[in-house]
Tab-separated table of C-alpha atoms and ligand atoms in Angstrom:
chain	number	residue	atom	x	y	z
A	4	MET	CA	0.000	0.000	0.000
A	5	LYS	CA	1.241	3.480	-0.840
A	6	LEU	CA	2.143	5.634	2.155
A	7	VAL	CA	0.366	8.936	2.427
A	8	ALA	CA	2.462	10.851	4.948
A	9	THR	CA	0.481	13.011	7.343
A	10	ARG	CA	1.471	15.090	10.298
A	11	ASN	CA	0.092	14.488	13.742
A	12	LYS	CA	-2.708	16.879	14.732
A	13	GLY	CA	-0.822	17.976	17.837
A	14	ALA	CA	2.128	19.388	15.888
A	15	LYS	CA	2.331	22.132	13.281
A	16	ASP	CA	4.456	22.813	10.236
A	17	ILE	CA	5.756	26.359	10.179
A	18	LEU	CA	5.683	27.256	6.506
A	19	PRO	CA	7.959	29.680	4.614
A	20	ALA	CA	5.095	32.177	4.385
A	21	ASP	CA	5.030	32.429	8.198
A	22	ILE	CA	8.735	32.355	8.998
A	23	HIS	CA	9.015	36.151	9.082
A	24	LYS	CA	6.516	36.171	11.967
A	25	TRP	CA	8.706	33.806	13.993
A	26	ARG	CA	11.824	35.774	13.104
A	27	THR	CA	10.127	38.976	14.291
A	28	VAL	CA	9.411	37.457	17.691
A	29	GLU	CA	12.865	35.853	17.931
A	30	GLN	CA	14.624	39.071	17.004
A	31	VAL	CA	12.661	41.323	19.375
A	32	ALA	CA	12.972	38.863	22.268
A	33	ALA	CA	16.728	38.393	21.751
A	34	ASP	CA	17.315	42.162	21.424
A	35	ILE	CA	15.419	42.917	24.622
A	36	ALA	CA	17.235	40.037	26.376
A	37	GLU	CA	20.486	41.743	25.469
A	38	CYS	CA	19.276	45.051	26.942
A	39	TYR	CA	18.530	43.207	30.177
A	40	GLY	CA	21.903	41.381	30.142
A	41	PHE	CA	20.493	37.876	29.653
A	42	LYS	CA	22.681	35.454	27.662
A	43	GLU	CA	21.390	32.724	25.398
A	44	ILE	CA	21.704	29.049	26.289
A	45	ARG	CA	20.824	26.042	24.103
A	46	ILE	CA	20.100	22.730	25.743
A	47	PRO	CA	19.180	19.218	24.538
A	48	THR	CA	15.586	18.408	23.627
A	49	PHE	CA	15.357	15.556	26.111
A	50	GLU	CA	16.423	14.984	29.698
A	51	LYS	CA	16.198	12.123	32.142
A	52	THR	CA	12.538	11.713	33.106
A	53	GLU	CA	13.458	11.990	36.748
A	54	LEU	CA	14.567	15.613	36.262
A	55	PHE	CA	11.051	16.675	35.247
A	56	VAL	CA	9.364	14.536	37.896
A	57	ARG	CA	11.516	16.152	40.591
A	58	SER	CA	11.269	19.720	39.327
A	59	VAL	CA	7.889	20.113	37.621
A	60	GLY	CA	6.342	17.961	40.360
A	61	GLU	CA	4.765	14.532	40.743
A	62	THR	CA	1.269	15.880	41.261
A	63	THR	CA	1.163	18.197	38.238
A	64	ASP	CA	-0.818	17.566	35.062
A	65	VAL	CA	2.423	17.766	33.110
A	66	VAL	CA	4.040	14.854	34.963
A	67	GLN	CA	0.890	12.856	35.627
A	68	LYS	CA	-0.587	12.998	32.136
A	69	GLU	CA	1.360	14.922	29.541
A	70	MET	CA	4.955	13.734	29.173
A	71	PHE	CA	6.365	12.094	26.041
A	72	THR	CA	8.628	9.504	27.569
A	73	VAL	CA	10.881	6.888	26.014
A	74	THR	CA	11.842	4.058	28.296
A	75	GLY	CA	15.223	2.605	27.424
A	76	THR	CA	17.163	-0.277	28.935
A	77	GLU	CA	19.100	1.875	31.410
A	78	SER	CA	17.117	5.045	31.814
A	79	SER	CA	13.862	6.718	31.015
A	80	PHE	CA	14.053	9.876	28.928
A	81	THR	CA	11.443	12.577	28.337
A	82	LEU	CA	11.045	15.192	25.634
A	83	ARG	CA	11.124	18.460	27.576
A	84	PRO	CA	7.644	19.690	28.550
A	85	GLU	CA	9.210	23.055	29.504
A	86	GLY	CA	12.610	24.721	29.530
A	87	THR	CA	13.369	25.640	33.142
A	88	ALA	CA	14.387	22.197	34.436
A	89	GLY	CA	16.889	21.594	31.621
A	90	VAL	CA	18.326	25.111	31.792
A	91	ILE	CA	18.855	24.848	35.554
A	92	ARG	CA	20.356	21.370	35.122
A	93	ALA	CA	22.780	22.826	32.538
A	94	LEU	CA	23.562	25.813	34.760
A	95	LEU	CA	24.559	23.488	37.607
A	96	GLN	CA	26.309	20.835	35.548
A	97	ASN	CA	28.486	23.430	33.803
A	98	GLY	CA	29.358	25.331	36.966
A	99	LEU	CA	27.831	28.603	35.742
A	100	MET	CA	26.864	29.517	39.298
A	101	ASN	CA	30.595	29.867	40.058
A	102	GLU	CA	30.623	32.862	37.724
A	103	ALA	CA	29.090	36.234	38.553
A	104	ALA	CA	25.687	36.181	40.243
A	105	PRO	CA	22.994	36.565	39.246
A	106	GLN	CA	23.191	34.217	36.283
A	107	LYS	CA	20.770	35.437	33.629
A	108	LEU	CA	19.907	33.067	30.801
A	109	PHE	CA	17.372	33.022	27.981
A	110	TYR	CA	16.382	30.353	25.478
A	111	PHE	CA	14.117	29.364	22.630
A	112	VAL	CA	12.874	25.787	22.978
A	113	ASN	CA	10.324	23.493	21.454
A	114	CYS	CA	8.326	21.739	24.180
A	115	PHE	CA	6.211	18.616	24.209
A	116	ARG	CA	3.034	17.984	26.194
A	117	HIS	CA	0.517	15.266	25.455
A	118	GLU	CA	-2.655	17.210	26.183
A	119	ASN	CA	-6.032	17.926	24.575
A	120	VAL	CA	-5.310	19.556	21.249
A	121	GLN	CA	-7.274	22.789	20.808
A	122	LYS	CA	-6.704	26.414	19.831
A	123	GLY	CA	-3.502	27.518	21.590
A	124	ARG	CA	-2.821	24.023	22.938
A	125	LEU	CA	-0.534	21.715	20.980
A	126	TRP	CA	1.568	18.615	21.625
A	127	GLU	CA	4.650	20.331	20.286
A	128	PHE	CA	4.847	24.070	20.885
A	129	HIS	CA	7.551	26.703	21.297
A	130	GLN	CA	8.600	28.871	24.167
A	131	PHE	CA	10.864	31.816	24.718
A	132	GLY	CA	12.015	31.607	28.306
A	133	ALA	CA	14.360	33.305	30.740
A	134	GLU	CA	15.795	32.320	34.110
A	135	MET	CA	17.640	34.380	36.698
A	136	ALA	CA	19.496	32.535	39.470
A	137	GLY	CA	21.091	33.875	42.621
A	138	SER	CA	18.868	36.669	43.887
A	139	HIS	CA	16.378	36.700	46.771
A	140	SER	CA	15.518	40.329	46.175
A	141	PRO	CA	12.065	41.452	45.009
A	142	ALA	CA	14.018	43.713	42.624
A	143	ALA	CA	14.876	40.551	40.678
A	144	ASP	CA	11.178	39.645	40.491
A	145	ALA	CA	10.374	43.128	39.198
A	146	GLU	CA	13.166	42.917	36.641
A	147	VAL	CA	12.062	39.520	35.301
A	148	ILE	CA	8.418	40.622	35.094
A	149	CYS	CA	9.421	43.806	33.231
A	150	PHE	CA	11.623	41.808	30.868
A	151	ALA	CA	8.656	39.650	29.818
A	152	GLY	CA	6.380	42.697	29.613
A	153	ASP	CA	8.885	44.642	27.496
A	154	ILE	CA	9.027	41.838	24.942
A	155	LEU	CA	5.248	41.841	24.565
A	156	LYS	CA	5.310	45.629	24.312
A	157	GLY	CA	8.261	45.544	21.904
A	158	LEU	CA	6.244	43.248	19.661
A	159	GLY	CA	3.519	45.880	19.533
A	160	LEU	CA	0.959	43.880	21.515
A	161	GLN	CA	-1.751	45.770	23.353
A	162	ASN	CA	-4.371	44.943	25.957
A	163	ILE	CA	-2.205	42.368	27.666
A	164	SER	CA	-2.842	42.344	31.388
A	165	LEU	CA	-0.286	41.391	33.982
A	166	HIS	CA	-1.621	39.307	36.860
A	167	ILE	CA	0.583	38.713	39.891
A	168	ASN	CA	0.254	36.754	43.101
A	169	SER	CA	2.342	35.190	45.836
A	170	ILE	CA	1.886	31.496	46.547
A	171	GLY	CA	4.226	31.597	49.541
A	172	CYS	CA	6.801	29.072	50.615
A	173	PRO	CA	6.518	25.552	52.123
A	174	LYS	CA	6.227	27.199	55.555
A	175	CYS	CA	3.106	29.214	54.587
A	176	ARG	CA	1.609	26.207	52.853
A	177	GLU	CA	1.563	23.973	55.927
A	178	GLU	CA	-1.238	26.009	57.485
A	179	TYR	CA	-2.885	26.798	54.146
A	180	TYR	CA	-3.075	23.146	53.058
A	181	LYS	CA	-4.898	22.329	56.285
A	182	VAL	CA	-7.644	24.922	55.735
A	183	LEU	CA	-7.857	24.133	52.037
A	184	ARG	CA	-8.351	20.406	52.750
A	185	GLU	CA	-11.045	21.303	55.267
A	186	PHE	CA	-12.789	23.440	52.634
A	187	LEU	CA	-12.572	20.756	49.939
A	188	SER	CA	-13.254	17.678	52.058
A	189	PRO	CA	-17.104	17.681	51.862
A	190	ASN	CA	-16.726	17.304	48.071
A	191	ARG	CA	-13.632	15.139	48.047
A	192	GLU	CA	-15.415	12.173	46.433
A	193	LYS	CA	-16.716	14.368	43.609
A	194	LEU	CA	-13.257	15.607	42.557
A	195	CYS	CA	-11.735	14.116	39.394
A	196	GLY	CA	-9.483	11.079	39.918
A	197	THR	CA	-6.298	13.107	39.541
A	198	CYS	CA	-7.413	15.689	42.075
A	199	GLN	CA	-8.432	13.011	44.575
A	200	SER	CA	-4.856	11.775	44.430
A	201	ARG	CA	-3.639	15.348	44.990
A	202	PHE	CA	-5.858	15.940	48.014
A	203	GLU	CA	-3.308	14.784	50.593
A	204	LYS	CA	-0.054	15.619	48.862
A	205	ASN	CA	-0.717	18.902	47.131
A	206	PRO	CA	-4.264	20.251	47.512
A	207	MET	CA	-3.324	23.648	46.019
A	208	ARG	CA	-2.874	21.884	42.670
A	209	ILE	CA	-6.648	21.191	42.699
A	210	LEU	CA	-7.192	24.941	42.215
A	211	ASP	CA	-5.423	24.699	38.831
A	212	CYS	CA	-7.462	21.713	37.551
A	213	LYS	CA	-9.053	22.218	34.140
A	214	SER	CA	-12.137	20.064	34.916
A	215	ASP	CA	-15.351	22.069	35.318
A	216	ILE	CA	-16.449	19.955	38.274
A	217	CYS	CA	-13.198	20.589	40.154
A	218	LYS	CA	-13.349	24.271	39.195
A	219	GLY	CA	-16.872	24.446	40.694
A	220	ILE	CA	-15.818	22.717	43.902
A	221	ALA	CA	-12.821	25.042	44.258
A	222	GLU	CA	-15.039	28.117	43.877
A	223	GLY	CA	-14.736	30.282	47.003
A	224	ALA	CA	-11.788	28.290	48.395
A	225	PRO	CA	-9.568	30.026	50.956
A	226	LEU	CA	-6.772	32.013	49.345
A	227	ILE	CA	-3.066	31.398	49.923
A	228	THR	CA	-2.518	35.166	50.166
A	229	ASP	CA	-4.305	35.117	53.527
A	230	TYR	CA	-1.807	32.594	54.896
A	231	LEU	CA	1.548	34.048	53.842
A	232	CYS	CA	4.336	34.058	56.421
A	233	ASP	CA	5.889	37.434	57.311
A	234	GLU	CA	8.832	36.977	54.959
A	235	CYS	CA	6.659	36.070	51.949
A	236	ARG	CA	4.169	38.837	52.700
A	237	GLU	CA	6.969	41.397	52.967
A	238	HIS	CA	8.579	40.158	49.741
A	239	PHE	CA	5.306	40.514	47.840
A	240	LYS	CA	4.623	43.946	49.289
A	241	ARG	CA	8.061	45.172	48.255
A	242	LEU	CA	7.618	43.740	44.735
A	243	CYS	CA	4.313	45.604	44.370
A	244	GLY	CA	6.033	48.755	45.652
A	245	ILE	CA	8.814	48.488	43.064
A	246	LEU	CA	6.349	47.816	40.241
A	247	ASP	CA	4.338	50.865	41.355
A	248	GLU	CA	7.461	53.021	41.344
A	249	MET	CA	8.376	51.744	37.889
A	250	GLY	CA	4.888	52.585	36.645
A	251	VAL	CA	4.122	48.982	35.699
A	252	GLU	CA	0.408	48.199	35.719
A	253	TYR	CA	-0.684	44.922	37.277
A	254	VAL	CA	-3.633	43.192	38.875
A	255	ILE	CA	-3.202	41.202	42.070
A	256	ASP	CA	-4.923	37.922	41.290
A	257	PRO	CA	-4.994	35.569	44.303
A	258	LYS	CA	-6.340	32.776	42.085
A	259	ILE	CA	-3.123	32.271	40.124
A	260	VAL	CA	-1.412	29.115	41.346
A	261	ARG	CA	0.432	28.070	38.120
A	262	GLY	CA	0.675	24.595	36.630
A	263	LEU	CA	4.154	23.637	37.803
A	264	ASP	CA	5.035	22.675	41.354
A	265	TYR	CA	8.359	24.400	41.700
A	266	TYR	CA	7.000	27.905	42.207
A	267	THR	CA	7.391	29.758	45.528
A	268	LYS	CA	6.482	33.348	46.451
A	269	THR	CA	5.891	35.406	43.276
A	270	VAL	CA	3.896	33.979	40.375
A	271	PHE	CA	2.655	35.945	37.382
A	272	GLU	CA	0.870	35.637	34.079
A	273	PHE	CA	0.414	37.888	31.066
A	274	ILE	CA	-3.066	37.362	29.683
A	275	SER	CA	-4.654	38.375	26.385
A	276	ASP	CA	-8.385	38.430	25.667
A	277	ASP	CA	-7.765	38.261	21.925
A	278	ILE	CA	-6.872	34.598	21.431
A	279	GLY	CA	-9.722	32.627	22.960
A	280	ALA	CA	-9.849	30.376	26.000
A	281	GLN	CA	-6.096	29.729	26.172
A	282	GLY	CA	-5.339	33.373	26.876
A	283	THR	CA	-2.215	32.983	29.010
A	284	ILE	CA	0.616	34.116	26.785
A	285	CYS	CA	3.340	34.036	29.379
A	286	GLY	CA	3.689	32.508	32.816
A	287	GLY	CA	6.424	32.647	35.375
A	288	GLY	CA	7.512	33.074	38.927
A	289	ARG	CA	10.053	32.413	41.619
A	290	TYR	CA	11.278	28.905	42.404
A	291	ASP	CA	13.586	29.218	45.390
A	292	GLY	CA	13.593	25.495	46.203
A	293	LEU	CA	14.228	24.038	42.759
A	294	ILE	CA	18.004	24.327	42.497
A	295	GLU	CA	18.511	22.529	45.787
A	296	GLU	CA	15.874	19.953	44.837
A	297	ILE	CA	17.905	18.903	41.802
A	298	GLY	CA	21.243	18.722	43.563
A	299	GLY	CA	22.638	22.282	43.643
A	300	ALA	CA	23.472	24.461	46.621
A	301	PRO	CA	20.367	26.284	47.914
A	302	THR	CA	19.986	29.162	45.438
A	303	PRO	CA	16.990	31.410	44.881
A	304	ALA	CA	15.881	31.727	41.264
A	305	LEU	CA	13.017	32.813	39.058
A	306	GLY	CA	11.951	32.982	35.446
A	307	PHE	CA	9.188	32.928	32.889
A	308	ALA	CA	8.165	31.202	29.685
A	309	MET	CA	6.199	32.665	26.828
A	310	GLY	CA	4.209	30.468	24.444
A	311	LEU	CA	5.277	31.641	20.995
A	312	GLU	CA	2.283	30.194	19.114
A	313	ARG	CA	0.021	32.204	21.427
A	314	VAL	CA	2.181	35.328	21.056
A	315	ILE	CA	1.941	35.100	17.256
A	316	MET	CA	-1.802	34.406	17.429
A	317	ALA	CA	-2.274	37.559	19.499
A	318	MET	CA	-0.126	39.583	17.080
A	319	GLU	CA	-2.157	38.312	14.126
A	320	SER	CA	-5.447	38.997	15.816
A	321	GLN	CA	-4.359	42.543	16.733
A	322	GLY	CA	-3.010	43.183	13.229
A	323	VAL	CA	0.472	43.938	14.541
A	324	GLU	CA	3.115	44.504	11.880
A	325	PHE	CA	5.759	41.810	11.391
A	326	MET	CA	9.177	42.346	9.808
A	327	PRO	CA	8.937	42.072	6.000
A	328	GLU	CA	9.047	38.670	4.333
A	329	PRO	CA	12.404	37.937	2.744
A	330	GLY	CA	12.307	39.057	-0.895
A	331	CYS	CA	14.379	39.314	-4.038
A	332	ASP	CA	16.193	42.554	-4.946
A	333	ILE	CA	17.041	41.646	-8.483
A	334	TYR	CA	16.314	38.887	-10.980
A	335	ILE	CA	18.760	38.548	-13.888
A	336	ALA	CA	17.181	36.764	-16.826
A	337	SER	CA	19.352	35.380	-19.592
A	338	MET	CA	18.977	34.270	-23.191
A	339	GLY	CA	21.403	31.766	-24.672
A	340	GLU	CA	24.293	29.840	-23.240
A	341	ASN	CA	26.860	32.641	-23.333
A	342	ALA	CA	24.561	34.997	-21.566
A	343	GLN	CA	23.594	32.390	-18.973
A	344	GLY	CA	27.211	31.981	-17.840
A	345	GLN	CA	27.673	35.747	-17.624
A	346	ALA	CA	24.368	36.149	-15.780
A	347	MET	CA	25.348	33.561	-13.205
A	348	LYS	CA	28.688	35.255	-12.673
A	349	LEU	CA	26.960	38.590	-12.274
A	350	ILE	CA	24.371	37.176	-9.876
A	351	ARG	CA	27.153	35.747	-7.748
A	352	GLU	CA	28.935	39.101	-7.603
A	353	LEU	CA	25.706	40.810	-6.656
A	354	ARG	CA	25.199	38.310	-3.829
A	355	GLU	CA	28.755	38.869	-2.645
A	356	ALA	CA	27.913	42.565	-2.472
A	357	GLY	CA	24.999	41.654	-0.188
A	358	HIS	CA	22.111	41.767	-2.640
A	359	ARG	CA	19.365	39.192	-2.841
A	360	ALA	CA	19.843	38.162	-6.468
A	361	GLN	CA	18.340	35.278	-8.433
A	362	GLY	CA	18.433	33.911	-11.966
A	363	ASP	CA	17.152	31.039	-14.044
A	364	VAL	CA	17.987	27.465	-13.053
A	365	MET	CA	14.993	25.921	-14.809
A	366	GLY	CA	16.024	26.395	-18.453
A	367	ARG	CA	12.949	28.576	-19.034
A	368	GLU	CA	12.281	30.784	-22.034
A	369	LEU	CA	12.636	34.525	-21.367
A	370	ARG	CA	8.892	35.013	-20.862
A	371	GLY	CA	8.784	32.258	-18.250
A	372	GLN	CA	11.797	33.704	-16.469
A	373	LEU	CA	10.205	37.139	-16.180
A	374	LYS	CA	6.928	35.644	-15.051
A	375	TYR	CA	8.820	33.862	-12.282
A	376	ALA	CA	10.620	37.103	-11.347
A	377	ASP	CA	7.212	38.715	-10.993
A	378	LYS	CA	5.863	35.824	-8.909
A	379	ILE	CA	8.697	35.977	-6.398
A	380	GLY	CA	8.262	39.738	-6.129
A	381	ALA	CA	11.686	40.760	-7.478
A	382	ALA	CA	12.137	44.527	-7.067
A	383	TYR	CA	14.296	44.834	-10.208
A	384	SER	CA	14.979	42.702	-13.250
A	385	ALA	CA	17.523	42.765	-16.042
A	386	VAL	CA	17.820	40.671	-19.180
A	387	ILE	CA	21.151	39.584	-20.593
A	388	GLY	CA	21.335	38.250	-24.145
A	389	ASP	CA	23.805	38.354	-27.006
A	390	SER	CA	23.096	42.019	-27.754
A	391	GLU	CA	23.789	43.060	-24.147
A	392	LEU	CA	27.030	41.115	-24.201
A	393	GLU	CA	27.957	42.877	-27.443
A	394	SER	CA	26.984	46.396	-26.361
A	395	GLY	CA	28.244	45.956	-22.821
A	396	LYS	CA	25.038	47.578	-21.544
A	397	VAL	CA	22.096	46.198	-19.656
A	398	THR	CA	18.703	47.647	-18.850
A	399	LEU	CA	17.589	47.531	-15.250
A	400	LYS	CA	13.832	47.547	-14.834
A	401	ASN	CA	11.969	48.585	-11.733
A	402	MET	CA	9.327	45.869	-11.618
A	403	LYS	CA	6.788	48.000	-9.777
A	404	SER	CA	6.985	51.287	-11.678
A	405	GLY	CA	8.263	49.890	-14.979
A	406	GLU	CA	10.971	52.581	-14.989
A	407	LYS	CA	14.108	51.577	-16.900
A	408	THR	CA	17.744	52.566	-16.359
A	409	GLU	CA	20.628	51.642	-18.611
A	410	LEU	CA	23.778	50.462	-16.829
A	411	PRO	CA	27.146	49.286	-18.110
A	412	LEU	CA	27.449	45.532	-18.064
A	413	LEU	CA	31.219	45.206	-18.380
A	414	PRO	CA	33.430	45.180	-16.519
A	415	LEU	CA	31.068	43.353	-14.206
A	416	ALA	CA	32.692	44.760	-11.128
A	417	ASP	CA	31.671	48.284	-12.168
A	418	PHE	CA	28.140	47.118	-12.534
A	419	VAL	CA	28.182	45.684	-9.056
A	420	ASP	CA	29.735	48.877	-7.726
A	421	LYS	CA	26.982	50.856	-9.355
A	422	PHE	CA	24.527	48.780	-7.350
A	423	THR	CA	26.313	48.962	-4.099
A	424	ASP	CA	26.528	52.723	-4.067
A	425	ILE	CA	22.850	53.057	-4.913
A	426	SER	CA	21.453	51.180	-1.955
A	427	MET	CA	18.428	49.084	-2.707
A	428	ALA	CA	16.614	50.670	0.195
A	429	ASP	CA	17.014	54.119	-1.441
A	430	MET	CA	15.744	52.731	-4.684
A	431	PHE	CA	12.637	51.360	-2.980
A	432	ASP	CA	11.947	54.689	-1.353
A	433	GLU	CA	11.871	56.435	-4.682
A	434	ASP	CA	8.775	54.629	-5.930
B	17	LIG	P1	-2.021	26.491	30.563
B	17	LIG	O1	-2.672	26.881	31.839
B	17	LIG	O2	-2.491	27.261	29.367
B	17	LIG	O3	-2.024	25.000	30.341
B	17	LIG	P2	0.581	26.251	31.687
B	17	LIG	O4	0.427	26.810	33.047
B	17	LIG	O5	0.568	24.787	31.512
B	17	LIG	O6	-0.492	26.911	30.707
B	17	LIG	P3	3.367	26.984	31.436
B	17	LIG	O7	3.851	25.655	31.790
B	17	LIG	O8	3.525	28.078	32.384
B	17	LIG	O9	1.840	26.881	30.973
B	17	LIG	O10	3.990	27.413	30.024
B	17	LIG	C1	4.214	28.767	29.671
B	17	LIG	C2	3.471	29.136	28.416
B	17	LIG	O11	3.644	28.165	27.398
B	17	LIG	C3	1.953	29.194	28.575
B	17	LIG	O12	1.579	30.411	29.137
B	17	LIG	C4	1.499	29.071	27.150
B	17	LIG	O13	1.610	30.306	26.480
B	17	LIG	C5	2.495	28.107	26.574
B	17	LIG	N1	1.947	26.746	26.553
B	17	LIG	C6	1.853	25.850	27.574
B	17	LIG	N2	1.338	24.692	27.163
B	17	LIG	C7	1.086	24.839	25.823
B	17	LIG	C8	0.580	23.965	24.815
B	17	LIG	N3	0.227	22.728	25.071
B	17	LIG	N4	0.458	24.460	23.550
B	17	LIG	C9	0.831	25.730	23.254
B	17	LIG	N5	1.345	26.578	24.173
B	17	LIG	C10	1.471	26.144	25.436
B	18	LIG	MG1	-0.875	23.377	30.924
C-alpha cells in the first residue's frame, strides 16, 4: 500500500510564508534580552525523566498525564515539557553559578506535552524563556516581570494584562493546606481522579485543575494570600512597591497558582483576551527550592516562559506589523548559453555585495523567467542576451513602476559597484 504521509494533529508545520513572523518574535525577544543582560543558552531536547518529575512535580498535570517519555534499557528519557528544568540542570552541571551572580539566561525551545489539542494548545509548541538565578531580592522579580512585559510591548501587543500573586513558601503552605483540605473535604469524592490523588499531597494543585467539576468545587476556596508568612508577605509587598514606582500596571490575582510545582512566592501571568480560551501568553515566577531539589546548593531563582504560538496568534489577531518577508532585490534573466554563464557570474557578484539576487535554473524561455521574477516579487529585473554582451550595456527595470535605467554591463565589477553605491533601500523609497 502506498504511504500517504500526514502530520500528527498535535504538531504544526511552520511554513515559509510564516517564517518572518517567527523571526520577528525571535529578534525582538533576543534584542530585549540583550538590553537586560540575559545570555542565550541552548540545551538538549530531552532529559532524564526523573529531572522533570523532581522539578515540575509529581502531582502536576504535566508529569501525571502529559509527558512524552521513552523508556530505554538503562534510563527513562522525556522530551522536555518546559525549559526551566533543563536550563537549571545545565547551569549546575556546567558550573555557571561559580561565575558572577545573578546568572541570567534566555532560550528558545520546542516543548512537548501530550494534552487535549485545541486552539492555543498543541503537543509540540515553542517557548521563549528566561531564568535568573542567585537573587532573593524582590528587585529581581520586578526585573524579570518587566523583561517579559517589554518583549510583549516591543512586539507591539496591546491589551495584555499582567496578573501577579504570591503562593508563599513551604512554611506558609503547611497552614494553608490544612484549611484548604477542610474546605474541599465535603466534596472530596466528587473531585476528578487526579485531584483526589492530589488531596493529601498537594491540595493547592486542585485549584489549577481544568475540569469544570473541580473548578466548581474550588469556587470560594480560601486564598493562599491570607496565609503568607511574614517573609513572603513582605517580599510581595516590596515587589508591588517596586512595580508601582516603575509605573508597571498589574492586577493582584490571588487565584493564580500556576501549573508547575516548583513555584514559591511570586507567580505571574500575562493574559490576552484576543486569542480565545487559552489566553495565558506568558507565565512565570520564583522557584527558590528548585536548584537545591535537583542537587545544587540552595539558590533562589526565578523565570518565565512565553508560548510563541500564542504570542503570534495575538499579534495576528491585533493586526500587529511583522518584519517584511524575505524578498528578491534583483532577478537577472538570460537568453542563450553565453549569456547564462555571464548572468550567473553577475548574480554571484551581486550576492557577494549583499544583494538578494536570483536567476534562471529551470532552463525557461525569457517570458517564463520574467513571469517567475514577478511571482517571487523581485524589485528589479535585467535581461542579458547576445546584444547586451555585445553592447556591454544592460537595462535595469523597476518591476513596480516599470521605470528603466541603462547600466554598463562590463566590466562586471563596475556594474556591481553601481549597485552597491545606490542602496536598494534608497531605490525602494523612490517609488
Ligand atoms: P495552561 O494553563 O495554558 O495549560 P501552563 O500553566 O501549563 O499553561 P506553562 O507551563 O507556564 O503553561 O507554560 C508557559 C506558556 O507556554 C503558557 O503560558 C502558554 O503560552 C504556553 N503553553 C503551555 N502549554 C502549551 C501547549 N500545550 N500548547 C501551546 N502553548 C502552550
Ligand atoms: Mg498546561
